[in-house]
XYZ file of C-alpha atoms in Angstrom:
619
model
C 14.175 150.823 24.987
C 13.133 151.124 21.331
C 15.463 150.175 18.511
C 15.702 153.813 17.408
C 16.596 155.001 20.918
C 19.115 152.162 21.300
C 20.810 153.160 18.043
C 20.873 156.804 19.115
C 22.395 155.870 22.472
C 25.043 153.721 20.830
C 25.840 156.473 18.336
C 26.345 159.084 21.066
C 28.482 156.661 23.086
C 30.678 155.998 20.051
C 31.115 159.695 19.269
C 31.872 160.689 22.859
C 34.467 157.926 23.239
C 36.440 158.716 20.143
C 35.677 162.256 18.932
C 38.629 163.805 20.728
C 41.025 161.364 19.072
C 39.358 161.692 15.671
C 39.848 165.455 15.667
C 43.490 165.097 16.637
C 45.149 165.679 13.262
C 45.029 165.394 9.522
C 41.295 165.446 8.926
C 41.328 169.141 7.875
C 44.401 168.544 5.717
C 42.910 165.483 4.104
C 39.645 167.256 3.325
C 41.668 170.008 1.669
C 43.658 167.436 -0.275
C 40.516 165.533 -1.163
C 39.206 168.507 -3.143
C 40.831 171.920 -2.648
C 38.163 173.450 -4.906
C 35.296 172.801 -2.491
C 33.363 175.943 -1.546
C 34.838 178.319 -4.151
C 32.119 180.387 -5.928
C 31.678 179.485 -9.602
C 32.650 182.894 -10.976
C 35.849 182.994 -8.947
C 36.630 179.396 -9.837
C 36.297 180.056 -13.584
C 38.428 183.209 -13.326
C 41.114 181.278 -11.425
C 41.110 178.558 -14.075
C 41.354 181.080 -16.899
C 44.271 182.811 -15.190
C 45.958 179.434 -14.683
C 45.642 178.637 -18.402
C 47.098 182.007 -19.443
C 50.017 181.877 -17.009
C 51.074 178.386 -18.128
C 51.032 178.875 -21.880
C 47.598 177.335 -22.347
C 45.597 180.524 -22.933
C 44.146 179.192 -26.181
C 42.343 176.590 -24.053
C 40.876 179.106 -21.611
C 37.271 178.032 -22.195
C 38.084 174.339 -21.672
C 39.782 175.149 -18.371
C 36.851 177.275 -17.195
C 34.472 174.379 -17.734
C 36.973 171.803 -16.511
C 37.403 173.605 -13.180
C 33.642 173.616 -12.622
C 33.437 169.883 -13.261
C 36.468 169.199 -11.042
C 34.800 170.991 -8.128
C 31.992 168.402 -8.069
C 32.373 165.679 -10.721
C 28.881 164.284 -10.084
C 27.018 167.591 -10.493
C 27.849 168.333 -14.133
C 24.219 167.891 -15.253
C 23.291 171.117 -13.431
C 26.066 173.235 -14.978
C 24.613 175.627 -17.565
C 28.130 176.422 -18.833
C 28.457 172.921 -20.324
C 27.102 172.025 -23.741
C 25.026 168.910 -24.313
C 28.038 167.381 -26.041
C 30.169 168.033 -22.940
C 27.581 166.387 -20.708
C 27.325 163.374 -23.024
C 31.093 162.839 -22.697
C 30.914 163.057 -18.904
C 27.911 160.729 -18.750
C 29.723 158.126 -20.800
C 32.698 158.415 -18.454
C 30.437 157.294 -15.602
C 28.483 154.610 -17.442
C 31.323 153.106 -19.523
C 34.307 153.277 -17.228
C 36.391 150.868 -19.313
C 35.793 152.821 -22.541
C 39.217 154.469 -22.530
C 41.655 155.563 -25.263
C 43.915 152.937 -26.820
C 46.928 154.828 -25.467
C 45.766 154.197 -21.909
C 45.457 150.464 -22.538
C 48.914 150.473 -24.094
C 50.150 151.924 -20.786
C 48.207 149.249 -18.867
C 49.960 146.559 -20.929
C 53.328 148.114 -20.032
C 52.497 148.098 -16.323
C 51.178 144.524 -16.475
C 54.324 143.377 -18.280
C 56.451 145.142 -15.647
C 54.636 143.208 -12.924
C 55.126 139.972 -14.855
C 58.865 140.680 -15.131
C 59.016 141.027 -11.354
C 57.227 137.689 -10.957
C 59.665 136.028 -13.346
C 62.644 137.558 -11.532
C 61.335 135.942 -8.358
C 60.476 132.479 -9.689
C 63.067 131.502 -12.331
C 65.442 130.742 -9.456
C 63.026 127.977 -8.418
C 63.974 125.543 -11.154
C 67.605 126.654 -11.220
C 67.897 125.635 -7.545
C 67.829 122.005 -8.671
C 71.066 122.412 -10.599
C 73.392 125.300 -9.756
C 74.199 124.508 -6.066
C 76.109 121.350 -6.995
C 77.834 122.971 -9.953
C 78.878 126.112 -8.066
C 80.284 124.238 -5.086
C 77.476 124.599 -2.509
C 75.812 121.141 -2.489
C 72.892 120.866 -0.082
C 73.937 117.475 1.279
C 77.208 116.205 2.705
C 79.699 117.417 5.293
C 79.235 121.149 4.666
C 75.469 121.010 4.176
C 74.709 123.451 7.000
C 77.028 126.174 5.678
C 75.967 125.591 2.075
C 72.284 125.872 2.961
C 72.946 129.354 4.324
C 74.911 130.231 1.182
C 72.067 129.024 -1.061
C 69.639 131.198 0.917
C 72.017 134.157 0.602
C 72.262 133.745 -3.178
C 68.489 133.375 -3.594
C 67.729 136.304 -1.304
C 70.338 138.684 -2.748
C 67.904 140.791 -4.880
C 65.567 141.323 -1.934
C 68.416 142.325 0.370
C 69.305 144.993 -2.176
C 65.648 146.061 -2.509
C 65.115 146.361 1.243
C 68.239 148.340 2.137
C 68.962 150.311 -1.062
C 66.760 149.672 -4.099
C 63.398 150.917 -2.810
C 64.961 154.051 -1.343
C 66.509 154.927 -4.719
C 63.045 155.176 -6.204
C 62.380 158.748 -5.006
C 65.594 160.354 -6.352
C 65.376 158.351 -9.589
C 61.790 159.493 -10.129
C 62.758 163.059 -9.348
C 65.529 163.235 -11.938
C 64.477 160.729 -14.602
C 60.675 160.698 -14.370
C 58.413 157.666 -14.175
C 59.289 156.413 -17.659
C 62.989 156.993 -17.137
C 62.979 155.095 -13.856
C 61.113 152.180 -15.448
C 63.549 152.172 -18.391
C 66.635 152.208 -16.154
C 65.306 149.531 -13.802
C 64.290 147.332 -16.775
C 67.774 147.786 -18.268
C 69.372 146.737 -14.973
C 67.039 143.721 -14.813
C 67.971 142.735 -18.369
C 71.723 143.012 -17.762
C 71.564 141.288 -14.365
C 69.478 138.387 -15.726
C 71.986 137.753 -18.514
C 74.835 138.193 -16.017
C 73.352 135.502 -13.754
C 73.639 132.988 -16.555
C 77.360 133.707 -17.045
C 78.539 133.082 -13.478
C 80.739 130.201 -12.332
C 80.966 130.698 -8.559
C 78.294 131.126 -5.892
C 79.671 134.529 -4.834
C 79.653 135.773 -8.432
C 76.031 134.670 -8.749
C 75.309 136.465 -5.462
C 76.750 139.718 -6.877
C 74.736 139.412 -10.095
C 71.529 138.781 -8.169
C 72.252 141.608 -5.740
C 72.535 143.981 -8.713
C 69.203 142.588 -9.935
C 67.694 144.207 -6.838
C 68.443 147.640 -8.332
C 66.065 146.659 -11.125
C 63.363 145.098 -8.967
C 63.194 147.723 -6.179
C 62.688 150.995 -8.099
C 60.409 149.261 -10.615
C 58.139 147.803 -7.937
C 57.815 151.229 -6.288
C 57.368 153.227 -9.493
C 55.069 151.212 -11.764
C 51.989 151.200 -9.460
C 52.422 154.947 -8.905
C 52.823 155.569 -12.645
C 49.645 153.612 -13.387
C 47.709 155.411 -10.650
C 48.813 158.863 -11.845
C 47.841 158.218 -15.466
C 44.513 156.433 -15.102
C 41.072 157.936 -14.377
C 39.717 157.485 -10.827
C 36.968 155.109 -12.018
C 39.460 152.335 -12.872
C 42.439 153.345 -10.732
C 41.732 150.919 -7.895
C 41.350 147.999 -10.289
C 44.754 148.751 -11.790
C 46.394 148.723 -8.362
C 44.974 145.196 -8.017
C 46.417 144.289 -11.418
C 49.969 144.673 -10.098
C 49.623 141.665 -7.806
C 47.651 139.660 -10.367
C 50.245 140.028 -13.119
C 53.088 139.464 -10.673
C 51.426 136.103 -10.002
C 51.226 135.561 -13.755
C 54.972 136.238 -14.008
C 55.646 133.708 -11.254
C 53.766 131.140 -13.320
C 55.700 132.033 -16.479
C 58.944 131.679 -14.521
C 58.052 128.069 -13.711
C 57.194 127.521 -17.387
C 60.701 128.710 -18.314
C 62.167 126.182 -15.884
C 60.233 123.439 -17.652
C 61.074 124.746 -21.115
C 64.843 124.683 -20.538
C 65.040 121.626 -18.294
C 66.188 119.230 -21.024
C 68.653 121.633 -22.680
C 71.934 119.737 -22.849
C 75.353 121.117 -22.036
C 77.722 121.977 -24.865
C 81.395 121.048 -24.952
C 82.352 124.308 -23.216
C 79.181 125.354 -21.354
C 78.155 123.437 -18.243
C 74.720 123.944 -16.714
C 73.259 125.544 -19.835
C 69.725 124.673 -18.693
C 69.787 126.618 -15.410
C 71.689 129.476 -17.076
C 68.910 129.838 -19.655
C 66.307 129.672 -16.876
C 67.901 132.620 -15.064
C 68.531 134.564 -18.267
C 64.974 134.139 -19.579
C 63.593 136.831 -17.247
C 65.683 139.383 -19.153
C 63.637 139.016 -22.340
C 60.423 140.734 -21.123
C 62.593 143.413 -19.460
C 64.010 144.145 -22.917
C 60.463 144.467 -24.265
C 59.652 147.014 -21.526
C 62.727 149.048 -22.447
C 61.601 149.207 -26.079
C 57.999 150.040 -25.149
C 58.125 152.520 -22.283
C 58.978 155.681 -24.233
C 56.000 155.151 -26.532
C 53.805 155.729 -23.458
C 53.045 159.249 -22.188
C 54.909 160.524 -19.150
C 52.974 160.964 -15.907
C 51.122 164.324 -16.080
C 51.623 164.785 -12.345
C 55.410 164.400 -12.674
C 55.537 166.802 -15.637
C 53.590 169.419 -13.686
C 55.944 168.998 -10.750
C 58.704 170.022 -13.172
C 56.694 173.025 -14.422
C 56.077 171.495 -17.863
C 52.347 172.163 -18.008
C 52.093 172.139 -21.804
C 53.612 168.654 -21.944
C 51.362 167.515 -19.100
C 48.305 168.647 -21.063
C 49.534 166.801 -24.169
C 50.013 163.696 -22.037
C 46.489 163.918 -20.640
C 45.074 164.407 -24.125
C 46.539 161.015 -25.030
C 45.076 159.421 -21.887
C 41.561 160.948 -21.914
C 38.697 160.940 -24.402
C 38.238 164.712 -24.739
C 39.976 168.105 -24.193
C 37.407 168.897 -21.469
C 38.461 165.870 -19.427
C 42.136 166.656 -19.972
C 41.651 170.276 -18.839
C 39.600 169.175 -15.824
C 42.216 166.707 -14.655
C 45.148 169.050 -15.326
C 43.630 171.855 -13.281
C 42.637 169.488 -10.488
C 46.155 168.038 -10.279
C 47.518 171.596 -10.184
C 45.447 172.697 -7.198
C 46.103 169.379 -5.456
C 49.872 169.811 -5.878
C 49.639 173.328 -4.440
C 47.666 172.059 -1.433
C 50.194 169.257 -0.869
C 53.138 171.673 -0.934
C 51.414 173.903 1.615
C 50.731 170.965 3.940
C 54.209 169.402 3.571
C 56.116 172.635 4.136
C 58.524 172.385 7.103
C 57.503 168.839 8.079
C 59.629 165.703 8.353
C 57.273 163.279 6.654
C 59.241 160.132 7.492
C 59.247 160.929 11.219
C 55.522 161.693 11.057
C 54.918 158.080 10.070
C 55.743 157.226 13.696
C 55.182 160.401 15.736
C 51.635 161.295 14.624
C 49.138 158.842 16.201
C 46.881 158.556 13.147
C 49.861 157.892 10.874
C 51.492 155.526 13.352
C 48.459 153.254 13.378
C 48.355 153.201 9.579
C 52.087 152.408 9.564
C 51.552 149.575 12.041
C 48.711 148.099 9.990
C 50.558 148.298 6.653
C 53.726 146.892 8.247
C 51.743 143.913 9.551
C 50.232 143.031 6.161
C 53.547 143.511 4.331
C 55.471 141.478 6.933
C 52.890 138.704 6.901
C 52.916 138.503 3.104
C 56.432 137.124 3.523
C 56.039 135.169 6.766
C 52.836 133.496 5.646
C 55.257 131.287 3.686
C 54.231 131.929 0.082
C 57.676 132.872 -1.178
C 59.136 129.782 0.436
C 57.065 127.905 -2.133
C 57.716 130.416 -4.936
C 61.496 130.090 -4.519
C 61.923 126.526 -3.259
C 58.909 124.484 -4.373
C 61.069 122.439 -6.740
C 63.357 121.491 -3.832
C 60.336 120.739 -1.639
C 58.696 118.518 -4.248
C 62.012 116.771 -4.923
C 62.330 116.059 -1.203
C 58.817 114.575 -1.349
C 60.204 111.965 -3.767
C 59.192 113.694 -7.003
C 61.602 113.406 -9.905
C 63.133 116.703 -11.022
C 60.804 117.058 -13.989
C 57.801 116.127 -11.825
C 58.906 118.737 -9.285
C 58.998 121.421 -11.974
C 55.584 120.424 -13.330
C 54.166 120.520 -9.795
C 55.768 123.967 -9.325
C 54.052 125.121 -12.508
C 50.763 123.995 -10.961
C 51.494 126.211 -7.959
C 52.206 129.176 -10.235
C 49.054 128.645 -12.273
C 46.805 128.410 -9.207
C 48.496 131.471 -7.696
C 47.481 133.453 -10.768
C 44.013 132.010 -11.390
C 42.844 132.416 -7.791
C 43.935 136.064 -7.746
C 40.999 136.865 -10.058
C 38.243 136.434 -7.413
C 39.933 139.113 -5.299
C 39.070 141.760 -7.919
C 35.464 141.372 -6.737
C 35.769 140.178 -3.133
C 38.298 142.761 -1.954
C 35.673 145.515 -2.312
C 32.660 143.431 -1.241
C 33.798 140.933 1.380
C 36.463 143.379 2.565
C 40.228 143.413 3.139
C 40.118 142.463 6.809
C 37.547 139.692 6.370
C 39.518 138.126 3.522
C 42.584 137.948 5.754
C 40.730 136.655 8.814
C 39.226 133.822 6.757
C 42.320 132.856 4.767
C 45.042 132.961 7.455
C 43.622 129.996 9.436
C 43.140 128.096 6.169
C 46.764 128.742 5.176
C 47.928 127.485 8.586
C 45.878 124.279 8.214
C 47.149 123.571 4.699
C 50.787 124.222 5.645
C 50.450 121.763 8.533
C 48.863 119.309 6.141
C 51.801 119.708 3.756
C 54.391 119.319 6.506
C 52.789 116.314 8.185
C 52.435 114.559 4.829
C 56.216 114.020 4.924
C 55.563 111.429 7.649
C 53.927 109.263 4.973
C 56.438 106.620 3.791
C 58.618 107.785 0.895
C 57.867 104.876 -1.404
C 54.123 105.539 -1.593
C 52.251 107.652 -4.117
C 50.107 108.961 -1.267
C 53.000 111.109 -0.014
C 53.444 112.800 -3.388
C 49.697 113.370 -3.724
C 49.176 114.861 -0.252
C 52.238 117.157 -0.480
C 51.001 118.544 -3.798
C 47.415 118.843 -2.536
C 48.500 120.703 0.598
C 50.569 123.228 -1.353
C 47.825 123.737 -3.930
C 45.120 124.278 -1.302
C 47.418 126.698 0.504
C 47.909 128.640 -2.737
C 44.171 128.796 -3.359
C 43.718 130.348 0.093
C 46.634 132.775 -0.275
C 45.889 134.211 -3.728
C 42.579 136.016 -3.016
C 43.679 137.120 0.485
C 47.209 137.930 1.564
C 48.254 138.090 -2.097
C 46.453 141.268 -3.258
C 45.486 142.852 0.074
C 48.880 144.223 1.288
C 49.538 146.594 -1.645
C 45.887 147.672 -1.831
C 45.632 148.223 1.920
C 48.916 150.119 2.210
C 48.020 152.330 -0.744
C 44.883 153.631 0.998
C 45.714 153.521 4.732
C 47.992 156.582 4.847
C 46.788 160.199 4.657
C 47.252 161.655 1.188
C 50.000 164.104 2.148
C 52.251 161.297 3.400
C 51.100 158.445 1.181
C 54.197 158.207 -1.036
C 56.493 158.072 2.006
C 54.255 155.488 3.669
C 54.278 153.312 0.558
C 58.063 153.582 0.408
C 58.264 152.284 3.986
C 55.776 149.494 3.332
C 57.589 148.351 0.181
C 60.959 148.344 1.963
C 59.475 146.205 4.763
C 58.124 143.787 2.160
C 61.445 143.321 0.390
C 63.570 143.149 3.553
C 61.520 140.313 5.024
C 61.419 138.692 1.602
C 65.205 138.464 1.941
C 64.922 137.039 5.470
C 62.602 134.296 4.218
C 64.791 133.503 1.208
C 68.051 133.269 3.188
C 66.696 131.240 6.104
C 64.525 128.602 4.435
C 67.232 126.255 3.047
C 68.814 125.997 6.493
C 65.388 125.803 8.128
C 64.500 122.923 5.823
C 67.779 121.182 6.640
C 67.557 121.653 10.403
C 63.806 121.252 11.007
C 63.044 118.910 8.100
C 59.923 119.671 6.017
C 57.611 118.880 8.926
C 59.183 121.503 11.187
C 59.751 124.055 8.411
C 56.120 124.056 7.296
C 54.986 123.960 10.929
C 57.073 127.103 11.555
C 55.226 129.070 8.887
C 51.886 127.590 9.919
C 52.576 129.046 13.359
C 53.266 132.448 11.812
C 49.915 132.279 10.042
C 48.202 131.807 13.405
C 50.141 134.790 14.752
C 49.143 136.716 11.638
C 45.475 135.957 12.275
C 45.634 137.569 15.718
C 47.698 140.517 14.475
C 45.035 141.159 11.835
C 42.260 140.707 14.388
C 43.733 143.150 16.913
C 45.501 145.822 14.866
C 44.044 145.969 11.344
C 40.951 148.145 10.824
C 38.801 147.625 7.743
C 39.356 150.216 4.972
C 36.897 148.957 2.350
C 34.906 151.755 0.659
C 35.731 154.350 3.319
C 36.051 158.060 2.636
C 39.056 160.095 3.723
C 37.217 161.361 6.788
C 36.161 157.835 7.744
C 39.717 156.569 7.298
C 40.887 159.340 9.621
C 38.308 158.246 12.165
C 39.222 154.569 11.855
C 42.944 155.167 12.336
C 42.395 157.721 15.104
C 40.818 155.156 17.423
C 43.538 154.271 19.997
C 45.256 150.948 19.315
C 44.374 149.479 22.716
C 40.737 150.504 22.270
C 40.557 148.842 18.860
C 42.246 145.672 20.150
C 40.000 145.410 23.213
C 36.889 145.866 21.068
C 37.994 143.197 18.579
C 38.644 140.686 21.400
C 35.092 141.257 22.637
C 33.739 140.875 19.099
C 35.779 137.690 18.571
C 34.534 135.994 21.748
C 30.985 137.138 21.024
C 31.086 135.653 17.509
C 32.398 132.336 18.857
C 29.513 132.190 21.331
C 26.981 133.113 18.664
C 28.146 131.133 15.629
C 30.004 128.188 17.196
C 28.038 127.512 20.377
C 24.772 128.979 18.993
C 24.234 131.086 22.096
C 22.023 134.158 22.294
C 24.271 137.197 22.800
C 23.564 140.913 22.778
C 24.964 142.990 19.883
C 28.031 145.137 20.535
C 27.863 148.896 20.017
C 29.632 150.012 16.800
C 33.256 151.019 17.114
C 33.079 153.837 14.536
C 30.586 156.497 13.598
C 30.699 156.506 9.776
C 27.467 158.184 8.803
C 26.343 161.708 9.523
C 29.031 162.666 12.039
C 31.521 164.263 9.646
C 29.532 165.701 6.797
C 30.386 165.615 3.110
C 32.442 162.585 2.105
C 35.625 162.754 0.051
C 36.628 159.319 -1.166
C 40.277 158.408 -1.260
C 41.689 157.804 -4.729
C 42.843 154.248 -5.268
C 46.565 153.640 -5.467
C 49.694 155.166 -4.098
C 49.949 157.915 -6.649
C 46.605 159.674 -6.565
C 45.994 162.140 -9.332
């Protein structure tokens, strides 16, 4: 059989196996959501846009909206539009060739979002250094007769914000956004973070500290759900995906800064009436950048999409004018958001979107995949190190100051090695990054745990513990660090994406709490060898969960994503097992094996492609 005939046979086999499932749901809705303007004649489209401008108090911009609607229908075909002037075309060309040439106001907004991510990282990591001091002072020492109970209490205190996020905070995001807008929600959550951080430093009992940190969750949860959406709704499609990546990168930066604060305040001495001033300043330091966010956020424009949802089209246009280079681009995006909102309302009408996460097969598989990556981001063990690395290093015979310096090294590597993911996540792929890095993380966690068998009085023990944690971090940062938010933001169909992201974020924070509350007792009961072995085991489990249940989503259109997530779970798992054993035979044992037929039919079977916008809050 010729190569061409073999390919044709494989293609037909793939289509016949899966076409019924692919056509099951959502593809028509997603195509409509991808571009509701497709197929409308130009004359009708311009008349519709003109009528839209008049009916929303923008009649003086009628000509801009006529041209903007034409461009929105097919953004790549503007060169053939006779209605556009040469100046209009020059603006649109530059938009394609200089994607980072954006207005200063947009970069001001990017700084706000990056700072918000850094605040979250600080909120998570300042507890790391404080763990060396406050347990003894607040009556929950980690050694002695009550060590077992006190280890649980330490975990409860450390995990309090994430308990709040998982059961309450993330679910408050939707009503807060509805009534206060994106900026209002960010302001309120930053205010809560500021107050709670200062409050933490004023506590004198473990239960009071627990309450203060639980309230901190009302600042972390809504902010973590809102800021990525706000960034995605305000930025042009060309750089939207990169900004979704920035959230994880600057969270890692905040984790590093949190360890710097622990070092900065370590030697602060008590006063005659303040005991534990050093750890109180560590916890309170995360409130300072939250205060900066509060003072900055209202200088940024509100989300145009949110304003239009409230019927404030004139304000939405003013907002877009601040975020785009020209009135033509602002009119184009405003009209496109308008028709997209109308299409969404039509699709959502009379449907229980939360239930459809689990009852519709295509959505259920996306929910399963995003749940796996969010769950594994916690159970891969990274936040064990983010929250307790100082304790771990101290147990490895580091001095307290050495433990904090070593923790800073972890934070720095966590940030620096997030940068390669900006390139590799869209070239090497989400799934491949995870399949490569999960086994490496398991190996390095075992290395770290087993290094505690080295005698305490040797420098080798200190060196190997630090090396194991650092190598683990270098594997985590370009893989399971940025992939979960990026993957979850694109896996769900557009009409249900916000609900899906709400679920995924709640899963993330709930299991963050589970990790935080259990690790002190795990460390006490299992010792470091068993504790690190436990999470190494979860990384092996994670590898097989990724292998069996996580399709690749890199560079796929909406139709292709529908096809990928419409393949039955058992079919996908069985295929991946065959591919796994085949690759072992081919690359490990150097055997000659026949190629497998492709699992998906991505080219030519669906027609025109409509690429999914990056981020949870598509324009």
